PDB file of C-alpha atoms in Angstrom:
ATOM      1  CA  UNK K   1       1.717 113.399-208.434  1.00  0.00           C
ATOM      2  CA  UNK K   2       3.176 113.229-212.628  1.00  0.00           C
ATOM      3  CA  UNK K   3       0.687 111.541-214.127  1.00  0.00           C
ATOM      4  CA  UNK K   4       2.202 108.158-215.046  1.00  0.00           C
ATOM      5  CA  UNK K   5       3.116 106.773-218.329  1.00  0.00           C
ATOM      6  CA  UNK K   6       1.327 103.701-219.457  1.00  0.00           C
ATOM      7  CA  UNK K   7       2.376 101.742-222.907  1.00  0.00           C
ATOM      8  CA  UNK K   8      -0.502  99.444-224.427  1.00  0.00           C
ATOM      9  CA  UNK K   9       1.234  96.750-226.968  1.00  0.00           C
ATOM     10  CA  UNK K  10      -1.603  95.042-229.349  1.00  0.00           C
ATOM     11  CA  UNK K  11      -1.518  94.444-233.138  1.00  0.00           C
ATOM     12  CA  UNK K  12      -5.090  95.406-233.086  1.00  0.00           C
ATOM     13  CA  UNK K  13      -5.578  98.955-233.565  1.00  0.00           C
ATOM     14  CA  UNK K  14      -9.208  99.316-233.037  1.00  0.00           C
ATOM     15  CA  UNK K  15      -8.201  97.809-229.711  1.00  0.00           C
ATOM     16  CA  UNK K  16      -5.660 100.097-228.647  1.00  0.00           C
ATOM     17  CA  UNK K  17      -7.857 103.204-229.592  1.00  0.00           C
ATOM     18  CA  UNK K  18     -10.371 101.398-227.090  1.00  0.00           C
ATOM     19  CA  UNK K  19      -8.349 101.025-224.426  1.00  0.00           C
ATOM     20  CA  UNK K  20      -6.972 104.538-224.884  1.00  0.00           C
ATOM     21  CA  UNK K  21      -9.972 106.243-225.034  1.00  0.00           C
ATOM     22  CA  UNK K  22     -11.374 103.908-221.854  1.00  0.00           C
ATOM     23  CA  UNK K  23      -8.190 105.146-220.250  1.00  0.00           C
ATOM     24  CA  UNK K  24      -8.486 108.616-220.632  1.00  0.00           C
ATOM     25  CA  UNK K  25     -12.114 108.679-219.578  1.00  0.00           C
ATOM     26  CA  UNK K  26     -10.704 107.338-216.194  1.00  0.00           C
ATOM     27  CA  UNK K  27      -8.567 110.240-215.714  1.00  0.00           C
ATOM     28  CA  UNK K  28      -5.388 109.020-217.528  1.00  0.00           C
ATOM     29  CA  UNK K  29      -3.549 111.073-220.012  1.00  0.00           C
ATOM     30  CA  UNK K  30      -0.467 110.176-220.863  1.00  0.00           C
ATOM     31  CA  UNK K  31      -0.531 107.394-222.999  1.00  0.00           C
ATOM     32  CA  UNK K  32       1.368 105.541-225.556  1.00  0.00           C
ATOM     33  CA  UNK K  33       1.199 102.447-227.710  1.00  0.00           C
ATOM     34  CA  UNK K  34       2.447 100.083-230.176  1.00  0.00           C
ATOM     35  CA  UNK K  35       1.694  97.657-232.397  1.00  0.00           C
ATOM     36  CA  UNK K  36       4.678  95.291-232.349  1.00  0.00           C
ATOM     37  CA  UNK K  37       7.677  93.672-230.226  1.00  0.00           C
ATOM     38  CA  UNK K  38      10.192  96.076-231.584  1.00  0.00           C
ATOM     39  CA  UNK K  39       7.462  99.260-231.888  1.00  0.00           C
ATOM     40  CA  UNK K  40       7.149  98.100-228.380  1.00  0.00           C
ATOM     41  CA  UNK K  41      10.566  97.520-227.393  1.00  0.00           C
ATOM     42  CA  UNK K  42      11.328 101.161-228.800  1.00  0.00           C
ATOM     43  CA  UNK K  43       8.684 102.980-227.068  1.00  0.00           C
ATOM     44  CA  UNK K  44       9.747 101.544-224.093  1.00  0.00           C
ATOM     45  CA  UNK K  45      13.028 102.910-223.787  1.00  0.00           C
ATOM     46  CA  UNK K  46      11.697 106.398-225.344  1.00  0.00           C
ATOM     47  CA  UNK K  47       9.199 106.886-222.525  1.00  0.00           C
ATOM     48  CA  UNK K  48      10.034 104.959-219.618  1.00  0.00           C
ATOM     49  CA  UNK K  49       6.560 103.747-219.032  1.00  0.00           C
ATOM     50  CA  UNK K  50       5.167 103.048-215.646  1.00  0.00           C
ATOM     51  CA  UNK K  51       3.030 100.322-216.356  1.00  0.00           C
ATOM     52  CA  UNK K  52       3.002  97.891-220.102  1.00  0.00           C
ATOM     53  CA  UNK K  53      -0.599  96.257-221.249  1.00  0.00           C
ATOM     54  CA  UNK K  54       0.838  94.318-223.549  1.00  0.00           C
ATOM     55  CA  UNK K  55      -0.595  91.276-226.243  1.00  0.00           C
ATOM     56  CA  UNK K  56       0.694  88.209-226.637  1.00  0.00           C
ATOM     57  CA  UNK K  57       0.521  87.078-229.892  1.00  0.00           C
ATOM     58  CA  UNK K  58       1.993  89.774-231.611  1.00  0.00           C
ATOM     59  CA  UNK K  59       3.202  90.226-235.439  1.00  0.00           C
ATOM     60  CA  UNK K  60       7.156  89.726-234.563  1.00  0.00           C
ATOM     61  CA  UNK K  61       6.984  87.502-231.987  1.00  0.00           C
ATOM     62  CA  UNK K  62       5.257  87.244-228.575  1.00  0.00           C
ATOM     63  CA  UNK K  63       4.499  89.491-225.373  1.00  0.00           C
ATOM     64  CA  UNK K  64       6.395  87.080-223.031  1.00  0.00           C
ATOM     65  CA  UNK K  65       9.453  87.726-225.077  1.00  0.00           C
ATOM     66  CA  UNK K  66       8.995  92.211-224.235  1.00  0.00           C
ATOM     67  CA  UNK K  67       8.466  90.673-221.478  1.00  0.00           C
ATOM     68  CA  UNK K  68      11.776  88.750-220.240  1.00  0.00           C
ATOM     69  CA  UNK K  69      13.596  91.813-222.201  1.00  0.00           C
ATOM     70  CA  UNK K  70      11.880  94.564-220.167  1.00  0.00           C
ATOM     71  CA  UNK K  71      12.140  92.435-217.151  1.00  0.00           C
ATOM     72  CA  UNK K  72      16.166  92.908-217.480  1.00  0.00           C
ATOM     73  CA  UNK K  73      15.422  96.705-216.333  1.00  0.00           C
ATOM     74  CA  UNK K  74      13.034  97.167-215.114  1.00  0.00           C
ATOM     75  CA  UNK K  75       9.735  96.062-212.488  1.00  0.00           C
ATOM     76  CA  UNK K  76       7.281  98.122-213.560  1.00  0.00           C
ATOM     77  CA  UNK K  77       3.841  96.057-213.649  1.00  0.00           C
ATOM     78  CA  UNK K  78       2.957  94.270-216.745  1.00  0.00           C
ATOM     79  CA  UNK K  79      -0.251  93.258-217.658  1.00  0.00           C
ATOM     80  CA  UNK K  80      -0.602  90.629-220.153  1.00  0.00           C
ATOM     81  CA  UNK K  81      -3.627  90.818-222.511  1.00  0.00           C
ATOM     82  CA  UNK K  82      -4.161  87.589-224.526  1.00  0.00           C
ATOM     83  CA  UNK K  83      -6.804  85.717-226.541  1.00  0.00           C
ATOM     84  CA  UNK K  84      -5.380  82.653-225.000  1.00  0.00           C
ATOM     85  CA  UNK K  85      -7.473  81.214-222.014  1.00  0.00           C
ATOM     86  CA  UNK K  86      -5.786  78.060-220.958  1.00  0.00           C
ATOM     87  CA  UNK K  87      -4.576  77.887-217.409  1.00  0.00           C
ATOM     88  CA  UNK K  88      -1.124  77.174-218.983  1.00  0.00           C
ATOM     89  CA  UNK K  89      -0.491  80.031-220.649  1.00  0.00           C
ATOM     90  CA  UNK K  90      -1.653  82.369-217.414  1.00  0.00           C
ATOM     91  CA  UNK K  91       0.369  80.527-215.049  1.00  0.00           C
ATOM     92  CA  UNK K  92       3.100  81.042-217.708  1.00  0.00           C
ATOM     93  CA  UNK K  93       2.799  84.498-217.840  1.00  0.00           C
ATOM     94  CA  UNK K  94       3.158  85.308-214.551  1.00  0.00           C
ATOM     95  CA  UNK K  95       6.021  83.237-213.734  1.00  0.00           C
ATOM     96  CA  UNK K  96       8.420  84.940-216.500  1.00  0.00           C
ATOM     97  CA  UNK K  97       7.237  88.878-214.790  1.00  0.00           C
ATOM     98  CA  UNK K  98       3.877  89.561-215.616  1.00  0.00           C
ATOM     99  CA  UNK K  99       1.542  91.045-212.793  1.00  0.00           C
ATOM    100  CA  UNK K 100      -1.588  90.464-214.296  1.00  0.00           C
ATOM    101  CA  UNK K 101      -3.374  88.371-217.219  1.00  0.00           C
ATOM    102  CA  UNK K 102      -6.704  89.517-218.926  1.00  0.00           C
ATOM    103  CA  UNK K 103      -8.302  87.083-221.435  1.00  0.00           C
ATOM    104  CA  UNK K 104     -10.287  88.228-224.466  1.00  0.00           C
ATOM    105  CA  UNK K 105     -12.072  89.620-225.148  1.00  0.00           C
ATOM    106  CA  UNK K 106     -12.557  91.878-222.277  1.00  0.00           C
ATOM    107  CA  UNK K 107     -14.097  94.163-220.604  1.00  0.00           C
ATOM    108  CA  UNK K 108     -12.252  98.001-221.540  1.00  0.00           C
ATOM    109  CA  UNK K 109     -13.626  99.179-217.926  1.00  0.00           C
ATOM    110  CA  UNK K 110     -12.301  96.047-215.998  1.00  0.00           C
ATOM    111  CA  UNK K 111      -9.036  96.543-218.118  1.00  0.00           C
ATOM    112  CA  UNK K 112      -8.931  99.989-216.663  1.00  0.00           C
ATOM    113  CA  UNK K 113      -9.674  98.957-212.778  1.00  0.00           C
ATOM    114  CA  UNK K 114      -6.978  96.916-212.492  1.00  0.00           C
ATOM    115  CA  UNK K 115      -4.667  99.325-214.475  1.00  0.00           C
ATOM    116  CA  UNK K 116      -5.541 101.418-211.221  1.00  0.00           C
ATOM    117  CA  UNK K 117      -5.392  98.634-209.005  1.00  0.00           C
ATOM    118  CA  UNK K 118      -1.744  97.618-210.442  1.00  0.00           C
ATOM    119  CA  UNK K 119      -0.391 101.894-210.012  1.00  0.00           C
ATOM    120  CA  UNK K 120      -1.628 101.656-206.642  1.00  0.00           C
ATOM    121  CA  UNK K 121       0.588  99.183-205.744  1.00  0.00           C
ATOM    122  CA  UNK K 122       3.636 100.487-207.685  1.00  0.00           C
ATOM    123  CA  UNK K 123       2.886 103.931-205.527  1.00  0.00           C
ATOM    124  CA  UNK K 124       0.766 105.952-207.420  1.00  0.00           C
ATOM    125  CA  UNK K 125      -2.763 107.111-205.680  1.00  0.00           C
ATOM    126  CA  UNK K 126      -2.469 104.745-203.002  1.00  0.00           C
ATOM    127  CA  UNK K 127      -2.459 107.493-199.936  1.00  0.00           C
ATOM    128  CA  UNK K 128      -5.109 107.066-197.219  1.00  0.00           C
ATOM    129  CA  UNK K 129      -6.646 110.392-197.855  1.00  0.00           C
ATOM    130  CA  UNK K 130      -8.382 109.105-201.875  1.00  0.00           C
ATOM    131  CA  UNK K 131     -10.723 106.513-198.949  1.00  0.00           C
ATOM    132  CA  UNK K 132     -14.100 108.382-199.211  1.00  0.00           C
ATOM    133  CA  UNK K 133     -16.559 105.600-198.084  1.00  0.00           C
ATOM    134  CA  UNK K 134     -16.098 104.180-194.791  1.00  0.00           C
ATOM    135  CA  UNK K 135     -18.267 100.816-193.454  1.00  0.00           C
ATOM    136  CA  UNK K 136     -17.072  99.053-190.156  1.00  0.00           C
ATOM    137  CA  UNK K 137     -13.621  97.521-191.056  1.00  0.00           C
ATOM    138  CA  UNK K 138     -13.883  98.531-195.027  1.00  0.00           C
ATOM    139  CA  UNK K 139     -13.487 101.379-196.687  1.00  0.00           C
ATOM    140  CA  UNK K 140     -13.713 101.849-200.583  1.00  0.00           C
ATOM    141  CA  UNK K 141     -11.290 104.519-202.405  1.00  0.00           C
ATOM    142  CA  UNK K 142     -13.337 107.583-204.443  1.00  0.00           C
ATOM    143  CA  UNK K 143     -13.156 105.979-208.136  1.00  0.00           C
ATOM    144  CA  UNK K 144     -14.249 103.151-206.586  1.00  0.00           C
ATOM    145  CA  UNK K 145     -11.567 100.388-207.697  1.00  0.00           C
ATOM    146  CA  UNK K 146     -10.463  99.250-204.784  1.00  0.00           C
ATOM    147  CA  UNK K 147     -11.539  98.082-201.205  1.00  0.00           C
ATOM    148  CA  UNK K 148      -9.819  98.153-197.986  1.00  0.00           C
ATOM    149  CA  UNK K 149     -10.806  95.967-195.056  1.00  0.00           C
ATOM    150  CA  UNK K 150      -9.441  97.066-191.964  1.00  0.00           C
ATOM    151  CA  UNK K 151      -6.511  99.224-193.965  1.00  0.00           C
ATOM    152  CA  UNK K 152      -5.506  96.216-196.147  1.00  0.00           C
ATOM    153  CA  UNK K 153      -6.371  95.869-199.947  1.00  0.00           C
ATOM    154  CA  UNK K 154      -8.667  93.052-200.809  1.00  0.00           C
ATOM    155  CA  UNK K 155      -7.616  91.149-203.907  1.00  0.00           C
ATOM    156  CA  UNK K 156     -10.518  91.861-205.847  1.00  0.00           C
ATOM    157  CA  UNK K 157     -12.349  91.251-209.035  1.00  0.00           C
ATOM    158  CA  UNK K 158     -13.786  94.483-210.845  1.00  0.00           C
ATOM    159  CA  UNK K 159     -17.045  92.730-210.754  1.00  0.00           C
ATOM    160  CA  UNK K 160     -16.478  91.907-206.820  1.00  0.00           C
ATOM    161  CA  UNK K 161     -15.253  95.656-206.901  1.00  0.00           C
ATOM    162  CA  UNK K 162     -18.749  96.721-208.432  1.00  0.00           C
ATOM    163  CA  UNK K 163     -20.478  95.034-205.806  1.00  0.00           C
ATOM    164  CA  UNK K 164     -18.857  95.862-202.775  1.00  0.00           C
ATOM    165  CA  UNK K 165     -19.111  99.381-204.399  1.00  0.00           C
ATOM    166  CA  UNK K 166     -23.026  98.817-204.241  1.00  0.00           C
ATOM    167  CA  UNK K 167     -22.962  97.502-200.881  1.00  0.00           C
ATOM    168  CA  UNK K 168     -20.825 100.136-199.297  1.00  0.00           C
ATOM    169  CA  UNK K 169     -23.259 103.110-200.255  1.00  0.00           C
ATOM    170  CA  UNK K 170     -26.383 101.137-199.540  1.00  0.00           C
ATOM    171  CA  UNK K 171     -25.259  99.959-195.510  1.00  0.00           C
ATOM    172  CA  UNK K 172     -28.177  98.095-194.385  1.00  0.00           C
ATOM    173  CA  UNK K 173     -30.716  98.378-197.457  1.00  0.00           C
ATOM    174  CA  UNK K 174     -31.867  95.350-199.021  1.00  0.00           C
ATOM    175  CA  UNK K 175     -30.883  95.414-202.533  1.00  0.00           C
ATOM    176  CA  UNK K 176     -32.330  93.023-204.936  1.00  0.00           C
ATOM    177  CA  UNK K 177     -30.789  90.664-207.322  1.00  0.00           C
ATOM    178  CA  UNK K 178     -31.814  92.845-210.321  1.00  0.00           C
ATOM    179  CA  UNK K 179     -30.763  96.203-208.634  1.00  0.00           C
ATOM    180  CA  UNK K 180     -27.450  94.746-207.940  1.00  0.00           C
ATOM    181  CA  UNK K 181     -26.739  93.191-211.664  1.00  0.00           C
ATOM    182  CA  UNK K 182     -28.174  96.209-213.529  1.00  0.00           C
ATOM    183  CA  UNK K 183     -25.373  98.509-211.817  1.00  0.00           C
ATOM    184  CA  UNK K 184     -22.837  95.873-211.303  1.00  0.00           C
ATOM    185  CA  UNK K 185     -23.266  94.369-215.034  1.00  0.00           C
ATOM    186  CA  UNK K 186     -25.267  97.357-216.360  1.00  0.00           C
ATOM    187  CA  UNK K 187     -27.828  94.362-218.143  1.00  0.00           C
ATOM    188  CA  UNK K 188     -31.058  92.990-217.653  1.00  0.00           C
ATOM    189  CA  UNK K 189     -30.932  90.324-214.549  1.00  0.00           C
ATOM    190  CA  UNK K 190     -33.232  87.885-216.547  1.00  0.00           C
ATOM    191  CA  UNK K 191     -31.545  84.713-216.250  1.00  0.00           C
ATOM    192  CA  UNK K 192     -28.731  85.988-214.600  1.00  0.00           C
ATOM    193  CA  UNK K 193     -29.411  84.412-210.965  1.00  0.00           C
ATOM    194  CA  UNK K 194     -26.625  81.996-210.746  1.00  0.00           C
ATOM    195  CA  UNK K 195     -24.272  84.369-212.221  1.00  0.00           C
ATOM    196  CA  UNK K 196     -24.897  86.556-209.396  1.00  0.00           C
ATOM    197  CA  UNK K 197     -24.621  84.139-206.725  1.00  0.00           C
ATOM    198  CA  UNK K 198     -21.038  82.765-207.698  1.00  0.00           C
ATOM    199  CA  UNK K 199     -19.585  86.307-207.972  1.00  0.00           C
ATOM    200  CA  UNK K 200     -21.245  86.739-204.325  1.00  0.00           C
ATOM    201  CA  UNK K 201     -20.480  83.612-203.146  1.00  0.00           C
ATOM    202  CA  UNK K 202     -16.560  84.485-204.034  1.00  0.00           C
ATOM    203  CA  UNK K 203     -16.963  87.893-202.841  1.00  0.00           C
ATOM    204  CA  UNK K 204     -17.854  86.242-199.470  1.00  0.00           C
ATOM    205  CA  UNK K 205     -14.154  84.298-199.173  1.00  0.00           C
ATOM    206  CA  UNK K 206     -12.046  87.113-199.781  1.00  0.00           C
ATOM    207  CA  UNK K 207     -14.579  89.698-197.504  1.00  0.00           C
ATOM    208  CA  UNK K 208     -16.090  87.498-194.435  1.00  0.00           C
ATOM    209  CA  UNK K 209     -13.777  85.841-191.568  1.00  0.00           C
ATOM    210  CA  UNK K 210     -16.486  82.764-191.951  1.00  0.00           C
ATOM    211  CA  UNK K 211     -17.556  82.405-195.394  1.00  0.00           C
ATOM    212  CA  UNK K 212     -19.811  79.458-194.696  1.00  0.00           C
ATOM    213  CA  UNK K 213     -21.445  81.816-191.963  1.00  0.00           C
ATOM    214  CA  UNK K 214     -21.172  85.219-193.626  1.00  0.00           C
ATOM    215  CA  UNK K 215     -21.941  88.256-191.224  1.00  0.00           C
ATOM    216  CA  UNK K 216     -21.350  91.465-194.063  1.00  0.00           C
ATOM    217  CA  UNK K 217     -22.785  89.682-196.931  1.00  0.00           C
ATOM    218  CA  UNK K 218     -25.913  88.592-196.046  1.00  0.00           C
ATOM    219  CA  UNK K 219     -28.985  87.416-197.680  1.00  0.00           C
ATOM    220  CA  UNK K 220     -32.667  87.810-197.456  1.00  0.00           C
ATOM    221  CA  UNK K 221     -35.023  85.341-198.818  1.00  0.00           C
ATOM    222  CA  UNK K 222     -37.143  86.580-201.545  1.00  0.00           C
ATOM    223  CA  UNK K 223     -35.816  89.760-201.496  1.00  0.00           C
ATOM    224  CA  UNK K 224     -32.275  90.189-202.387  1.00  0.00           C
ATOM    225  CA  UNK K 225     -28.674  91.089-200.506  1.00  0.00           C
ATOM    226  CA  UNK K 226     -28.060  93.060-197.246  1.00  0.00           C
ATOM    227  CA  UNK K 227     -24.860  94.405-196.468  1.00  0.00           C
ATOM    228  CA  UNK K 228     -24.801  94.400-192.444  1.00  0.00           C
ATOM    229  CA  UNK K 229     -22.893  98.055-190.793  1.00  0.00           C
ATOM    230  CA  UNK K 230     -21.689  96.881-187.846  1.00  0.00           C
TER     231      UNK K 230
END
């Protein structure tokens, strides 16, 4: 399949040279950006992107106002990248078009998972055939950034991603707390414990038909995480 067209829309230009360069490492090469509304606005309608990343707070005006325009043409996914965090301003993204909202600052990898996760469901990459790893009912796609249970995408985190990722290749190991951060996080675990358990104990609502009496996820005392093969 043409590779597809992504537009990136900050005022920061260290940023955008991040995010390219995060984006190309993952494969993608056509690329474009901008640093304004109007820059935007104009690159738009020159390349016909198939997904926008685009800032809020921008020099001109703001991202929700690219927004509502590009919304008048097209439905191509738009992520909204902002420094604002306030529950407001998310909810109010995604009710004038946007399909996804990343707070700064971010992580350039995460920003790139759900770029994935956001083609897939436009159409791109989504075929059965990219599902390498098969474990009972889930199955997790080669560049590991998304997982299937029982042929259905699971809304998930790139952390929760990360994890599953781990648990998927290791069916029935233990894995510790520490193995699991260091290649989920890629830190030391040191003080990290209840970090861990909240992403796992989330992880466990979307994955397990009983979260309160998980039979994937499971955990051994002492030790670490199992993920259970059945």
């Amino acid at each position: 399949m043409e590779q597809p067209c992504i537009l990136i829309i900050d005022d920061e230009a260290d940023l955008r040279n991040l995010l390219i360069t995060t984006l190309q490492k993952e494969g993608f090469s056509n690329i474009v950006s901008a640093g304004s509304v109007a820059e935007g606005w104009d690159m738009f309608q020159q390349h016909a992107p198939n997904i926008a990343l685009v800032d809020i707070m921008l020099p001109d005006g703001e991202g929700y106002d690219l927004c509502k325009k590009v919304r008048e043409v097209s439905h191509i996914p738009i992520l909204f990248l902002s420094a604002k965090s306030d529950e407001i301003d998310k909810l109010l993204g995604l009710a004038i078009g946007g399909d996804d909202y990343i707070t700064k600052p971010f992580s350039p990898k995460e920003v790139a998972y759900r770029v994935k996760a956001q083609l897939r469901r436009a159409g791109y990459h989504t075929q059965p055939e990219a599902l390498t790893t098969q474990v009972g009912p889930f199955s997790i796609n080669e560049d590991a950034t998304e997982v299937y249970k029982a042929g259905t995408a699971l809304d998930l985190t790139a952390k929760e991603v990360g994890l599953m990722a781990c648990f998927l290749r290791n069916p029935n190991r233990i894995l510790s707390k520490e193995t699991l951060f260091q290649q989920v996080w890629g830190e030391d675990f040191f003080g990290a414990d209840n970090t861990l358990m909240v992403h796992i104990r989330r992880l466990r609502e979307k994955v397990e038909d009983n979260p309160s009496n998980p039979i994937y996820i499971t955990t051994v005392k002492g030790l670490g995480y199992r993920f259970v093969a059945k």
